[in-house]
N, CA, C and O atoms as a CHARMM CRD file, in Angstrom:
* protein
*
  316
    1    1 MET  N      5.74700 -87.43300 -30.33800 PROA 1      0.00000
    2    1 MET  CA     5.91700 -87.81600 -31.72400 PROA 1      0.00000
    3    1 MET  C      5.72400 -86.61100 -32.64800 PROA 1      0.00000
    4    1 MET  O      6.44300 -86.45900 -33.63500 PROA 1      0.00000
    5    2 LEU  N      4.75500 -85.76200 -32.32300 PROA 2      0.00000
    6    2 LEU  CA     4.50800 -84.59600 -33.16400 PROA 2      0.00000
    7    2 LEU  C      5.68200 -83.62700 -33.16500 PROA 2      0.00000
    8    2 LEU  O      5.93700 -82.95700 -34.16600 PROA 2      0.00000
    9    3 GLU  N      6.39100 -83.55100 -32.05200 PROA 3      0.00000
   10    3 GLU  CA     7.54500 -82.65600 -31.98400 PROA 3      0.00000
   11    3 GLU  C      8.62800 -83.08600 -32.98200 PROA 3      0.00000
   12    3 GLU  O      9.17800 -82.25200 -33.70000 PROA 3      0.00000
   13    4 PHE  N      8.93100 -84.38500 -33.02400 PROA 4      0.00000
   14    4 PHE  CA     9.93500 -84.88700 -33.94700 PROA 4      0.00000
   15    4 PHE  C      9.46900 -84.73400 -35.40000 PROA 4      0.00000
   16    4 PHE  O     10.25300 -84.37200 -36.27800 PROA 4      0.00000
   17    5 LEU  N      8.21000 -85.00900 -35.63400 PROA 5      0.00000
   18    5 LEU  CA     7.66800 -84.87900 -36.98200 PROA 5      0.00000
   19    5 LEU  C      7.67200 -83.41700 -37.42900 PROA 5      0.00000
   20    5 LEU  O      8.01000 -83.11400 -38.57300 PROA 5      0.00000
   21    6 PHE  N      7.29500 -82.51300 -36.52000 PROA 6      0.00000
   22    6 PHE  CA     7.30800 -81.08300 -36.83400 PROA 6      0.00000
   23    6 PHE  C      8.72400 -80.61500 -37.17100 PROA 6      0.00000
   24    6 PHE  O      8.91700 -79.81400 -38.08700 PROA 6      0.00000
   25    7 GLU  N      9.70200 -81.11300 -36.43500 PROA 7      0.00000
   26    7 GLU  CA    11.09400 -80.73800 -36.69800 PROA 7      0.00000
   27    7 GLU  C     11.53900 -81.21300 -38.08200 PROA 7      0.00000
   28    7 GLU  O     12.19900 -80.46600 -38.80400 PROA 7      0.00000
   29    8 ALA  N     11.19300 -82.42500 -38.45600 PROA 8      0.00000
   30    8 ALA  CA    11.56600 -82.95800 -39.77200 PROA 8      0.00000
   31    8 ALA  C     10.91000 -82.14600 -40.88500 PROA 8      0.00000
   32    8 ALA  O     11.54900 -81.84000 -41.89100 PROA 8      0.00000
   33    9 ILE  N      9.64300 -81.80000 -40.70700 PROA 9      0.00000
   34    9 ILE  CA     8.94000 -81.01000 -41.71600 PROA 9      0.00000
   35    9 ILE  C      9.55200 -79.62300 -41.82300 PROA 9      0.00000
   36    9 ILE  O      9.74900 -79.11700 -42.92900 PROA 9      0.00000
   37   10 LEU  N      9.85300 -79.00400 -40.69500 PROA 10     0.00000
   38   10 LEU  CA    10.43600 -77.66600 -40.69600 PROA 10     0.00000
   39   10 LEU  C     11.80000 -77.65100 -41.37700 PROA 10     0.00000
   40   10 LEU  O     12.10200 -76.74500 -42.15500 PROA 10     0.00000
   41   11 LEU  N     12.61900 -78.65300 -41.08500 PROA 11     0.00000
   42   11 LEU  CA    13.93200 -78.72600 -41.72800 PROA 11     0.00000
   43   11 LEU  C     13.80500 -78.90700 -43.23700 PROA 11     0.00000
   44   11 LEU  O     14.57400 -78.31500 -43.99500 PROA 11     0.00000
   45   12 CYS  N     12.85200 -79.71300 -43.68100 PROA 12     0.00000
   46   12 CYS  CA    12.65800 -79.90800 -45.11800 PROA 12     0.00000
   47   12 CYS  C     12.12700 -78.63500 -45.78500 PROA 12     0.00000
   48   12 CYS  O     12.50700 -78.32600 -46.91400 PROA 12     0.00000
   49   13 LEU  N     11.25400 -77.89700 -45.09700 PROA 13     0.00000
   50   13 LEU  CA    10.75400 -76.64600 -45.65800 PROA 13     0.00000
   51   13 LEU  C     11.86200 -75.60100 -45.75200 PROA 13     0.00000
   52   13 LEU  O     11.91200 -74.84000 -46.71800 PROA 13     0.00000
   53   14 ILE  N     12.74700 -75.55700 -44.76100 PROA 14     0.00000
   54   14 ILE  CA    13.88300 -74.63800 -44.82200 PROA 14     0.00000
   55   14 ILE  C     14.79800 -75.01800 -45.98800 PROA 14     0.00000
   56   14 ILE  O     15.27000 -74.15000 -46.72300 PROA 14     0.00000
   57   15 GLY  N     15.04500 -76.31200 -46.15000 PROA 15     0.00000
   58   15 GLY  CA    15.84100 -76.77300 -47.28400 PROA 15     0.00000
   59   15 GLY  C     15.18500 -76.43400 -48.61300 PROA 15     0.00000
   60   15 GLY  O     15.86700 -76.05600 -49.56600 PROA 15     0.00000
   61   16 GLY  N     13.86800 -76.56700 -48.68200 PROA 16     0.00000
   62   16 GLY  CA    13.14400 -76.20900 -49.90200 PROA 16     0.00000
   63   16 GLY  C     13.23800 -74.72100 -50.20400 PROA 16     0.00000
   64   16 GLY  O     13.36300 -74.32500 -51.36300 PROA 16     0.00000
   65   17 ALA  N     13.17800 -73.89400 -49.15700 PROA 17     0.00000
   66   17 ALA  CA    13.30500 -72.44200 -49.34300 PROA 17     0.00000
   67   17 ALA  C     14.70700 -72.07700 -49.82400 PROA 17     0.00000
   68   17 ALA  O     14.86100 -71.21800 -50.69200 PROA 17     0.00000
   69   18 ILE  N     15.71700 -72.71700 -49.27300 PROA 18     0.00000
   70   18 ILE  CA    17.09200 -72.46700 -49.72200 PROA 18     0.00000
   71   18 ILE  C     17.25200 -72.91300 -51.17100 PROA 18     0.00000
   72   18 ILE  O     17.88800 -72.22300 -51.96800 PROA 18     0.00000
   73   19 GLY  N     16.68000 -74.06100 -51.51100 PROA 19     0.00000
   74   19 GLY  CA    16.72900 -74.53900 -52.89100 PROA 19     0.00000
   75   19 GLY  C     16.03800 -73.58500 -53.85000 PROA 19     0.00000
   76   19 GLY  O     16.53400 -73.34000 -54.95000 PROA 19     0.00000
   77   20 LEU  N     14.88900 -73.04100 -53.43800 PROA 20     0.00000
   78   20 LEU  CA    14.19200 -72.07700 -54.28500 PROA 20     0.00000
   79   20 LEU  C     15.00300 -70.80300 -54.46200 PROA 20     0.00000
   80   20 LEU  O     15.00400 -70.22000 -55.54600 PROA 20     0.00000
   81   21 LEU  N     15.68500 -70.36700 -53.42600 PROA 21     0.00000
   82   21 LEU  CA    16.53300 -69.18600 -53.53000 PROA 21     0.00000
   83   21 LEU  C     17.65600 -69.42100 -54.53300 PROA 21     0.00000
   84   21 LEU  O     17.96500 -68.54800 -55.34400 PROA 21     0.00000
   85   22 ILE  N     18.26600 -70.60400 -54.47400 PROA 22     0.00000
   86   22 ILE  CA    19.33100 -70.94000 -55.42300 PROA 22     0.00000
   87   22 ILE  C     18.78600 -70.98600 -56.85000 PROA 22     0.00000
   88   22 ILE  O     19.42500 -70.47300 -57.76900 PROA 22     0.00000
   89   23 VAL  N     17.62300 -71.58800 -57.04500 PROA 23     0.00000
   90   23 VAL  CA    17.01700 -71.65500 -58.38200 PROA 23     0.00000
   91   23 VAL  C     16.66700 -70.26000 -58.87300 PROA 23     0.00000
   92   23 VAL  O     16.84100 -69.96200 -60.05500 PROA 23     0.00000
   93   24 TRP  N     16.17800 -69.40600 -57.99200 PROA 24     0.00000
   94   24 TRP  CA    15.84200 -68.03400 -58.37000 PROA 24     0.00000
   95   24 TRP  C     17.08800 -67.27700 -58.83400 PROA 24     0.00000
   96   24 TRP  O     17.04500 -66.54400 -59.82200 PROA 24     0.00000
   97   25 LEU  N     18.19300 -67.45900 -58.11400 PROA 25     0.00000
   98   25 LEU  CA    19.44800 -66.81700 -58.51900 PROA 25     0.00000
   99   25 LEU  C     19.93600 -67.35800 -59.86600 PROA 25     0.00000
  100   25 LEU  O     20.38900 -66.58900 -60.71400 PROA 25     0.00000
  101   26 ILE  N     19.84700 -68.65700 -60.06200 PROA 26     0.00000
  102   26 ILE  CA    20.28600 -69.26800 -61.31900 PROA 26     0.00000
  103   26 ILE  C     19.42600 -68.78900 -62.48300 PROA 26     0.00000
  104   26 ILE  O     19.95100 -68.50600 -63.56000 PROA 26     0.00000
  105   27 THR  N     18.11300 -68.69600 -62.28600 PROA 27     0.00000
  106   27 THR  CA    17.25300 -68.21500 -63.37000 PROA 27     0.00000
  107   27 THR  C     17.55300 -66.76200 -63.70500 PROA 27     0.00000
  108   27 THR  O     17.47800 -66.36400 -64.86800 PROA 27     0.00000
  109   28 GLY  N     17.88900 -65.97200 -62.70100 PROA 28     0.00000
  110   28 GLY  CA    18.26300 -64.58000 -62.97100 PROA 28     0.00000
  111   28 GLY  C     19.52600 -64.48800 -63.79200 PROA 28     0.00000
  112   28 GLY  O     19.59200 -63.71800 -64.75000 PROA 28     0.00000
  113   29 TYR  N     20.52900 -65.26200 -63.42900 PROA 29     0.00000
  114   29 TYR  CA    21.77900 -65.27100 -64.19200 PROA 29     0.00000
  115   29 TYR  C     21.57700 -65.85400 -65.58900 PROA 29     0.00000
  116   29 TYR  O     22.15800 -65.36000 -66.55500 PROA 29     0.00000
  117   30 ALA  N     20.76500 -66.89200 -65.70200 PROA 30     0.00000
  118   30 ALA  CA    20.51200 -67.50800 -67.00600 PROA 30     0.00000
  119   30 ALA  C     19.75500 -66.55500 -67.92200 PROA 30     0.00000
  120   30 ALA  O     20.00000 -66.53500 -69.12800 PROA 30     0.00000
  121   31 THR  N     18.84600 -65.77300 -67.37200 PROA 31     0.00000
  122   31 THR  CA    18.10500 -64.79900 -68.17000 PROA 31     0.00000
  123   31 THR  C     19.04400 -63.73400 -68.71200 PROA 31     0.00000
  124   31 THR  O     18.96600 -63.36300 -69.88400 PROA 31     0.00000
  125   32 GLU  N     19.93300 -63.24300 -67.85600 PROA 32     0.00000
  126   32 GLU  CA    20.87800 -62.21600 -68.30100 PROA 32     0.00000
  127   32 GLU  C     21.89600 -62.76600 -69.29800 PROA 32     0.00000
  128   32 GLU  O     22.24400 -62.08800 -70.26500 PROA 32     0.00000
  129   33 ALA  N     22.37200 -63.97900 -69.07100 PROA 33     0.00000
  130   33 ALA  CA    23.42700 -64.53800 -69.91100 PROA 33     0.00000
  131   33 ALA  C     22.93100 -64.95900 -71.28800 PROA 33     0.00000
  132   33 ALA  O     23.64000 -64.79800 -72.28100 PROA 33     0.00000
  133   34 SER  N     21.72600 -65.49200 -71.35200 PROA 34     0.00000
  134   34 SER  CA    21.24700 -66.04000 -72.61500 PROA 34     0.00000
  135   34 SER  C     20.34300 -65.08900 -73.39500 PROA 34     0.00000
  136   34 SER  O     20.16500 -65.25700 -74.60100 PROA 34     0.00000
  137   35 GLY  N     19.78300 -64.11000 -72.73000 PROA 35     0.00000
  138   35 GLY  CA    18.84300 -63.22600 -73.40400 PROA 35     0.00000
  139   35 GLY  C     17.44400 -63.80400 -73.50200 PROA 35     0.00000
  140   35 GLY  O     16.52900 -63.13700 -73.98400 PROA 35     0.00000
  141   36 MET  N     17.27000 -65.02500 -73.05600 PROA 36     0.00000
  142   36 MET  CA    15.94600 -65.65500 -73.04000 PROA 36     0.00000
  143   36 MET  C     15.29100 -65.37200 -71.68300 PROA 36     0.00000
  144   36 MET  O     15.97500 -65.09900 -70.69700 PROA 36     0.00000
  145   37 GLN  N     13.97800 -65.44000 -71.65200 PROA 37     0.00000
  146   37 GLN  CA    13.24600 -65.17700 -70.42100 PROA 37     0.00000
  147   37 GLN  C     12.98400 -66.48000 -69.66800 PROA 37     0.00000
  148   37 GLN  O     12.28400 -67.35800 -70.17400 PROA 37     0.00000
  149   38 PHE  N     13.53900 -66.60900 -68.46900 PROA 38     0.00000
  150   38 PHE  CA    13.26700 -67.74800 -67.59000 PROA 38     0.00000
  151   38 PHE  C     12.39300 -67.24700 -66.45200 PROA 38     0.00000
  152   38 PHE  O     12.67400 -66.21100 -65.85000 PROA 38     0.00000
  153   39 VAL  N     11.32300 -67.99600 -66.16000 PROA 39     0.00000
  154   39 VAL  CA    10.35600 -67.55100 -65.15600 PROA 39     0.00000
  155   39 VAL  C     10.19600 -68.61900 -64.09500 PROA 39     0.00000
  156   39 VAL  O     10.03300 -69.79900 -64.40500 PROA 39     0.00000
  157   40 LEU  N     10.24300 -68.20200 -62.85200 PROA 40     0.00000
  158   40 LEU  CA     9.93800 -69.08000 -61.72300 PROA 40     0.00000
  159   40 LEU  C      8.53200 -68.70900 -61.26500 PROA 40     0.00000
  160   40 LEU  O      8.34700 -67.73400 -60.53700 PROA 40     0.00000
  161   41 SER  N      7.54500 -69.48700 -61.69500 PROA 41     0.00000
  162   41 SER  CA     6.14600 -69.14300 -61.44000 PROA 41     0.00000
  163   41 SER  C      5.73900 -69.48800 -60.01400 PROA 41     0.00000
  164   41 SER  O      6.40800 -70.25900 -59.32700 PROA 41     0.00000
  165   42 SER  N      4.64000 -68.90700 -59.59100 PROA 42     0.00000
  166   42 SER  CA     4.11900 -69.18500 -58.25100 PROA 42     0.00000
  167   42 SER  C      3.67100 -70.64100 -58.13200 PROA 42     0.00000
  168   42 SER  O      3.70700 -71.21800 -57.04500 PROA 42     0.00000
  169   43 GLU  N      3.24800 -71.23400 -59.25400 PROA 43     0.00000
  170   43 GLU  CA     2.86600 -72.65100 -59.24600 PROA 43     0.00000
  171   43 GLU  C      4.08700 -73.52400 -58.93400 PROA 43     0.00000
  172   43 GLU  O      3.99000 -74.47700 -58.16100 PROA 43     0.00000
  173   44 ASN  N      5.23100 -73.19500 -59.53500 PROA 44     0.00000
  174   44 ASN  CA     6.45600 -73.94000 -59.25500 PROA 44     0.00000
  175   44 ASN  C      6.88300 -73.79000 -57.79700 PROA 44     0.00000
  176   44 ASN  O      7.36700 -74.74200 -57.18500 PROA 44     0.00000
  177   45 ILE  N      6.70700 -72.61600 -57.25600 PROA 45     0.00000
  178   45 ILE  CA     7.06200 -72.37800 -55.85200 PROA 45     0.00000
  179   45 ILE  C      6.16900 -73.19900 -54.93300 PROA 45     0.00000
  180   45 ILE  O      6.65000 -73.79300 -53.96800 PROA 45     0.00000
  181   46 MET  N      4.86900 -73.23600 -55.22500 PROA 46     0.00000
  182   46 MET  CA     3.94300 -74.02500 -54.41000 PROA 46     0.00000
  183   46 MET  C      4.26900 -75.51900 -54.50000 PROA 46     0.00000
  184   46 MET  O      4.23000 -76.22400 -53.49100 PROA 46     0.00000
  185   47 VAL  N      4.58600 -75.99400 -55.68600 PROA 47     0.00000
  186   47 VAL  CA     4.94700 -77.40200 -55.85700 PROA 47     0.00000
  187   47 VAL  C      6.19900 -77.72000 -55.05100 PROA 47     0.00000
  188   47 VAL  O      6.28400 -78.77800 -54.42800 PROA 47     0.00000
  189   48 ALA  N      7.16500 -76.81600 -55.05800 PROA 48     0.00000
  190   48 ALA  CA     8.40200 -77.04200 -54.30100 PROA 48     0.00000
  191   48 ALA  C      8.12100 -77.15300 -52.81200 PROA 48     0.00000
  192   48 ALA  O      8.67600 -78.02600 -52.14400 PROA 48     0.00000
  193   49 PHE  N      7.26700 -76.28200 -52.28000 PROA 49     0.00000
  194   49 PHE  CA     6.96000 -76.35100 -50.85000 PROA 49     0.00000
  195   49 PHE  C      6.11800 -77.57000 -50.49600 PROA 49     0.00000
  196   49 PHE  O      6.28100 -78.14200 -49.41800 PROA 49     0.00000
  197   50 ILE  N      5.22700 -77.96800 -51.38500 PROA 50     0.00000
  198   50 ILE  CA     4.42600 -79.16900 -51.13600 PROA 50     0.00000
  199   50 ILE  C      5.31300 -80.40900 -51.14100 PROA 50     0.00000
  200   50 ILE  O      5.16500 -81.28700 -50.29100 PROA 50     0.00000
  201   51 VAL  N      6.23700 -80.47900 -52.10000 PROA 51     0.00000
  202   51 VAL  CA     7.16800 -81.61000 -52.14900 PROA 51     0.00000
  203   51 VAL  C      8.04900 -81.62600 -50.90300 PROA 51     0.00000
  204   51 VAL  O      8.28700 -82.68800 -50.32800 PROA 51     0.00000
  205   52 SER  N      8.53300 -80.45900 -50.48000 PROA 52     0.00000
  206   52 SER  CA     9.35300 -80.38000 -49.26900 PROA 52     0.00000
  207   52 SER  C      8.56100 -80.83900 -48.04500 PROA 52     0.00000
  208   52 SER  O      9.08600 -81.55200 -47.19100 PROA 52     0.00000
  209   53 PHE  N      7.30500 -80.42800 -47.96700 PROA 53     0.00000
  210   53 PHE  CA     6.44700 -80.82600 -46.85300 PROA 53     0.00000
  211   53 PHE  C      6.23700 -82.33600 -46.82700 PROA 53     0.00000
  212   53 PHE  O      6.32600 -82.96900 -45.77500 PROA 53     0.00000
  213   54 MET  N      5.95700 -82.90500 -48.00000 PROA 54     0.00000
  214   54 MET  CA     5.72700 -84.34800 -48.07300 PROA 54     0.00000
  215   54 MET  C      7.00400 -85.13200 -47.75200 PROA 54     0.00000
  216   54 MET  O      6.94400 -86.17100 -47.09600 PROA 54     0.00000
  217   55 LEU  N      8.15400 -84.63800 -48.21200 PROA 55     0.00000
  218   55 LEU  CA     9.41700 -85.29100 -47.87700 PROA 55     0.00000
  219   55 LEU  C      9.68600 -85.22000 -46.37500 PROA 55     0.00000
  220   55 LEU  O     10.22100 -86.16300 -45.79100 PROA 55     0.00000
  221   56 GLY  N      9.31900 -84.11400 -45.75700 PROA 56     0.00000
  222   56 GLY  CA     9.47000 -83.98600 -44.30900 PROA 56     0.00000
  223   56 GLY  C      8.62200 -85.00700 -43.57300 PROA 56     0.00000
  224   56 GLY  O      9.06900 -85.60100 -42.59200 PROA 56     0.00000
  225   57 ILE  N      7.40800 -85.21100 -44.04100 PROA 57     0.00000
  226   57 ILE  CA     6.53700 -86.20200 -43.41300 PROA 57     0.00000
  227   57 ILE  C      7.10200 -87.60500 -43.62400 PROA 57     0.00000
  228   57 ILE  O      7.19000 -88.39400 -42.68300 PROA 57     0.00000
  229   58 LEU  N      7.48100 -87.90900 -44.86200 PROA 58     0.00000
  230   58 LEU  CA     7.97300 -89.25000 -45.16100 PROA 58     0.00000
  231   58 LEU  C      9.28200 -89.56500 -44.44000 PROA 58     0.00000
  232   58 LEU  O      9.46800 -90.67800 -43.94900 PROA 58     0.00000
  233   59 SER  N     10.17600 -88.60000 -44.37600 PROA 59     0.00000
  234   59 SER  CA    11.46300 -88.86600 -43.73800 PROA 59     0.00000
  235   59 SER  C     11.40300 -88.72200 -42.22500 PROA 59     0.00000
  236   59 SER  O     12.34200 -89.12400 -41.53700 PROA 59     0.00000
  237   60 GLY  N     10.33100 -88.16300 -41.69500 PROA 60     0.00000
  238   60 GLY  CA    10.25100 -87.95700 -40.26100 PROA 60     0.00000
  239   60 GLY  C      9.31600 -88.87800 -39.51200 PROA 60     0.00000
  240   60 GLY  O      9.40800 -88.97000 -38.28800 PROA 60     0.00000
  241   61 ILE  N      8.41700 -89.56700 -40.20000 PROA 61     0.00000
  242   61 ILE  CA     7.39900 -90.34700 -39.50600 PROA 61     0.00000
  243   61 ILE  C      7.99500 -91.55300 -38.78000 PROA 61     0.00000
  244   61 ILE  O      7.63800 -91.81100 -37.63100 PROA 61     0.00000
  245   62 LEU  N      8.87800 -92.28000 -39.41500 PROA 62     0.00000
  246   62 LEU  CA     9.45600 -93.46600 -38.78100 PROA 62     0.00000
  247   62 LEU  C     10.38600 -93.10300 -37.62100 PROA 62     0.00000
  248   62 LEU  O     10.24800 -93.67500 -36.54000 PROA 62     0.00000
  249   63 PRO  N     11.33300 -92.16900 -37.80800 PROA 63     0.00000
  250   63 PRO  CA    12.16200 -91.77900 -36.65700 PROA 63     0.00000
  251   63 PRO  C     11.33700 -91.16000 -35.52500 PROA 63     0.00000
  252   63 PRO  O     11.64600 -91.36200 -34.35100 PROA 63     0.00000
  253   64 ALA  N     10.30000 -90.41400 -35.87300 PROA 64     0.00000
  254   64 ALA  CA     9.45500 -89.81900 -34.84300 PROA 64     0.00000
  255   64 ALA  C      8.71500 -90.89600 -34.05500 PROA 64     0.00000
  256   64 ALA  O      8.56400 -90.79100 -32.83800 PROA 64     0.00000
  257   65 TYR  N      8.26200 -91.91600 -34.74500 PROA 65     0.00000
  258   65 TYR  CA     7.55500 -93.00400 -34.08100 PROA 65     0.00000
  259   65 TYR  C      8.47000 -93.72200 -33.09200 PROA 65     0.00000
  260   65 TYR  O      8.08800 -93.96500 -31.94800 PROA 65     0.00000
  261   66 PHE  N      9.69000 -94.06200 -33.54400 PROA 66     0.00000
  262   66 PHE  CA    10.62200 -94.77400 -32.66600 PROA 66     0.00000
  263   66 PHE  C     11.11700 -93.88900 -31.53300 PROA 66     0.00000
  264   66 PHE  O     11.30600 -94.36900 -30.41500 PROA 66     0.00000
  265   67 ALA  N     11.32800 -92.61300 -31.80000 PROA 67     0.00000
  266   67 ALA  CA    11.79000 -91.70100 -30.75000 PROA 67     0.00000
  267   67 ALA  C     10.71200 -91.48300 -29.70000 PROA 67     0.00000
  268   67 ALA  O     11.01600 -91.33800 -28.51600 PROA 67     0.00000
  269   68 ALA  N      9.46100 -91.45800 -30.12500 PROA 68     0.00000
  270   68 ALA  CA     8.37000 -91.26800 -29.17300 PROA 68     0.00000
  271   68 ALA  C      8.20100 -92.48300 -28.27400 PROA 68     0.00000
  272   68 ALA  O      7.72800 -92.34900 -27.14500 PROA 68     0.00000
  273   69 LYS  N      8.57300 -93.65100 -28.74400 PROA 69     0.00000
  274   69 LYS  CA     8.44900 -94.88000 -27.95800 PROA 69     0.00000
  275   69 LYS  C      9.59100 -95.07300 -26.96900 PROA 69     0.00000
  276   69 LYS  O      9.46400 -95.87300 -26.04200 PROA 69     0.00000
  277   70 MET  N     10.70900 -94.35800 -27.14200 PROA 70     0.00000
  278   70 MET  CA    11.87300 -94.56000 -26.28300 PROA 70     0.00000
  279   70 MET  C     11.71800 -93.84800 -24.94300 PROA 70     0.00000
  280   70 MET  O     11.08100 -92.79900 -24.84000 PROA 70     0.00000
  281   71 ASP  N     12.31200 -94.44200 -23.93800 PROA 71     0.00000
  282   71 ASP  CA    12.40700 -93.80000 -22.63800 PROA 71     0.00000
  283   71 ASP  C     13.50500 -92.74000 -22.73500 PROA 71     0.00000
  284   71 ASP  O     14.60100 -93.05400 -23.20000 PROA 71     0.00000
  285   72 PRO  N     13.25400 -91.49500 -22.31500 PROA 72     0.00000
  286   72 PRO  CA    14.25700 -90.43600 -22.47100 PROA 72     0.00000
  287   72 PRO  C     15.59300 -90.75500 -21.80000 PROA 72     0.00000
  288   72 PRO  O     16.64500 -90.41600 -22.34400 PROA 72     0.00000
  289   73 VAL  N     15.57500 -91.39200 -20.64400 PROA 73     0.00000
  290   73 VAL  CA    16.81600 -91.72000 -19.94600 PROA 73     0.00000
  291   73 VAL  C     17.61100 -92.75900 -20.73100 PROA 73     0.00000
  292   73 VAL  O     18.83100 -92.64400 -20.85300 PROA 73     0.00000
  293   74 GLU  N     16.93100 -93.76900 -21.26200 PROA 74     0.00000
  294   74 GLU  CA    17.59500 -94.79100 -22.05100 PROA 74     0.00000
  295   74 GLU  C     18.12600 -94.21700 -23.37800 PROA 74     0.00000
  296   74 GLU  O     19.17700 -94.63900 -23.86100 PROA 74     0.00000
  297   75 ALA  N     17.40500 -93.27000 -23.95200 PROA 75     0.00000
  298   75 ALA  CA    17.85000 -92.65900 -25.19800 PROA 75     0.00000
  299   75 ALA  C     19.14200 -91.88900 -24.99400 PROA 75     0.00000
  300   75 ALA  O     20.02400 -91.91800 -25.85200 PROA 75     0.00000
  301   76 ILE  N     19.26000 -91.20900 -23.88000 PROA 76     0.00000
  302   76 ILE  CA    20.48100 -90.45700 -23.58600 PROA 76     0.00000
  303   76 ILE  C     21.64000 -91.41500 -23.30500 PROA 76     0.00000
  304   76 ILE  O     22.76900 -91.15800 -23.72300 PROA 76     0.00000
  305   77 ARG  N     21.37600 -92.48400 -22.62100 PROA 77     0.00000
  306   77 ARG  CA    22.42100 -93.48000 -22.29800 PROA 77     0.00000
  307   77 ARG  C     22.92200 -94.20100 -23.54200 PROA 77     0.00000
  308   77 ARG  O     24.07800 -94.62200 -23.58000 PROA 77     0.00000
  309   78 SER  N     22.08900 -94.35100 -24.55000 PROA 78     0.00000
  310   78 SER  CA    22.46100 -95.12800 -25.73300 PROA 78     0.00000
  311   78 SER  C     23.39700 -94.36100 -26.67000 PROA 78     0.00000
  312   78 SER  O     23.86600 -94.92200 -27.66100 PROA 78     0.00000
  313   79 LYS  N     23.67100 -93.10900 -26.37900 PROA 79     0.00000
  314   79 LYS  CA    24.59000 -92.33800 -27.20600 PROA 79     0.00000
  315   79 LYS  C     25.90600 -92.95500 -27.10000 PROA 79     0.00000
  316   79 LYS  O     26.86100 -92.48100 -27.71500 PROA 79     0.00000
């Protein structure tokens, strides 16, 4: 069960990192285009990773539970 849950959390953290990269690029372009200062603070970055982590747990706990209960041979056959 932990393997499936770890995978869901890792995928959500990778998605959060990609999202932060996109936001960082957008803030850079917005700063140059508008002349105003846009800042991506470390607090915002931490909140993004915490939200990504929590989404990974929430979206992975139920599938991980059911996958851990399945017989591996039956799981492969059910494809």
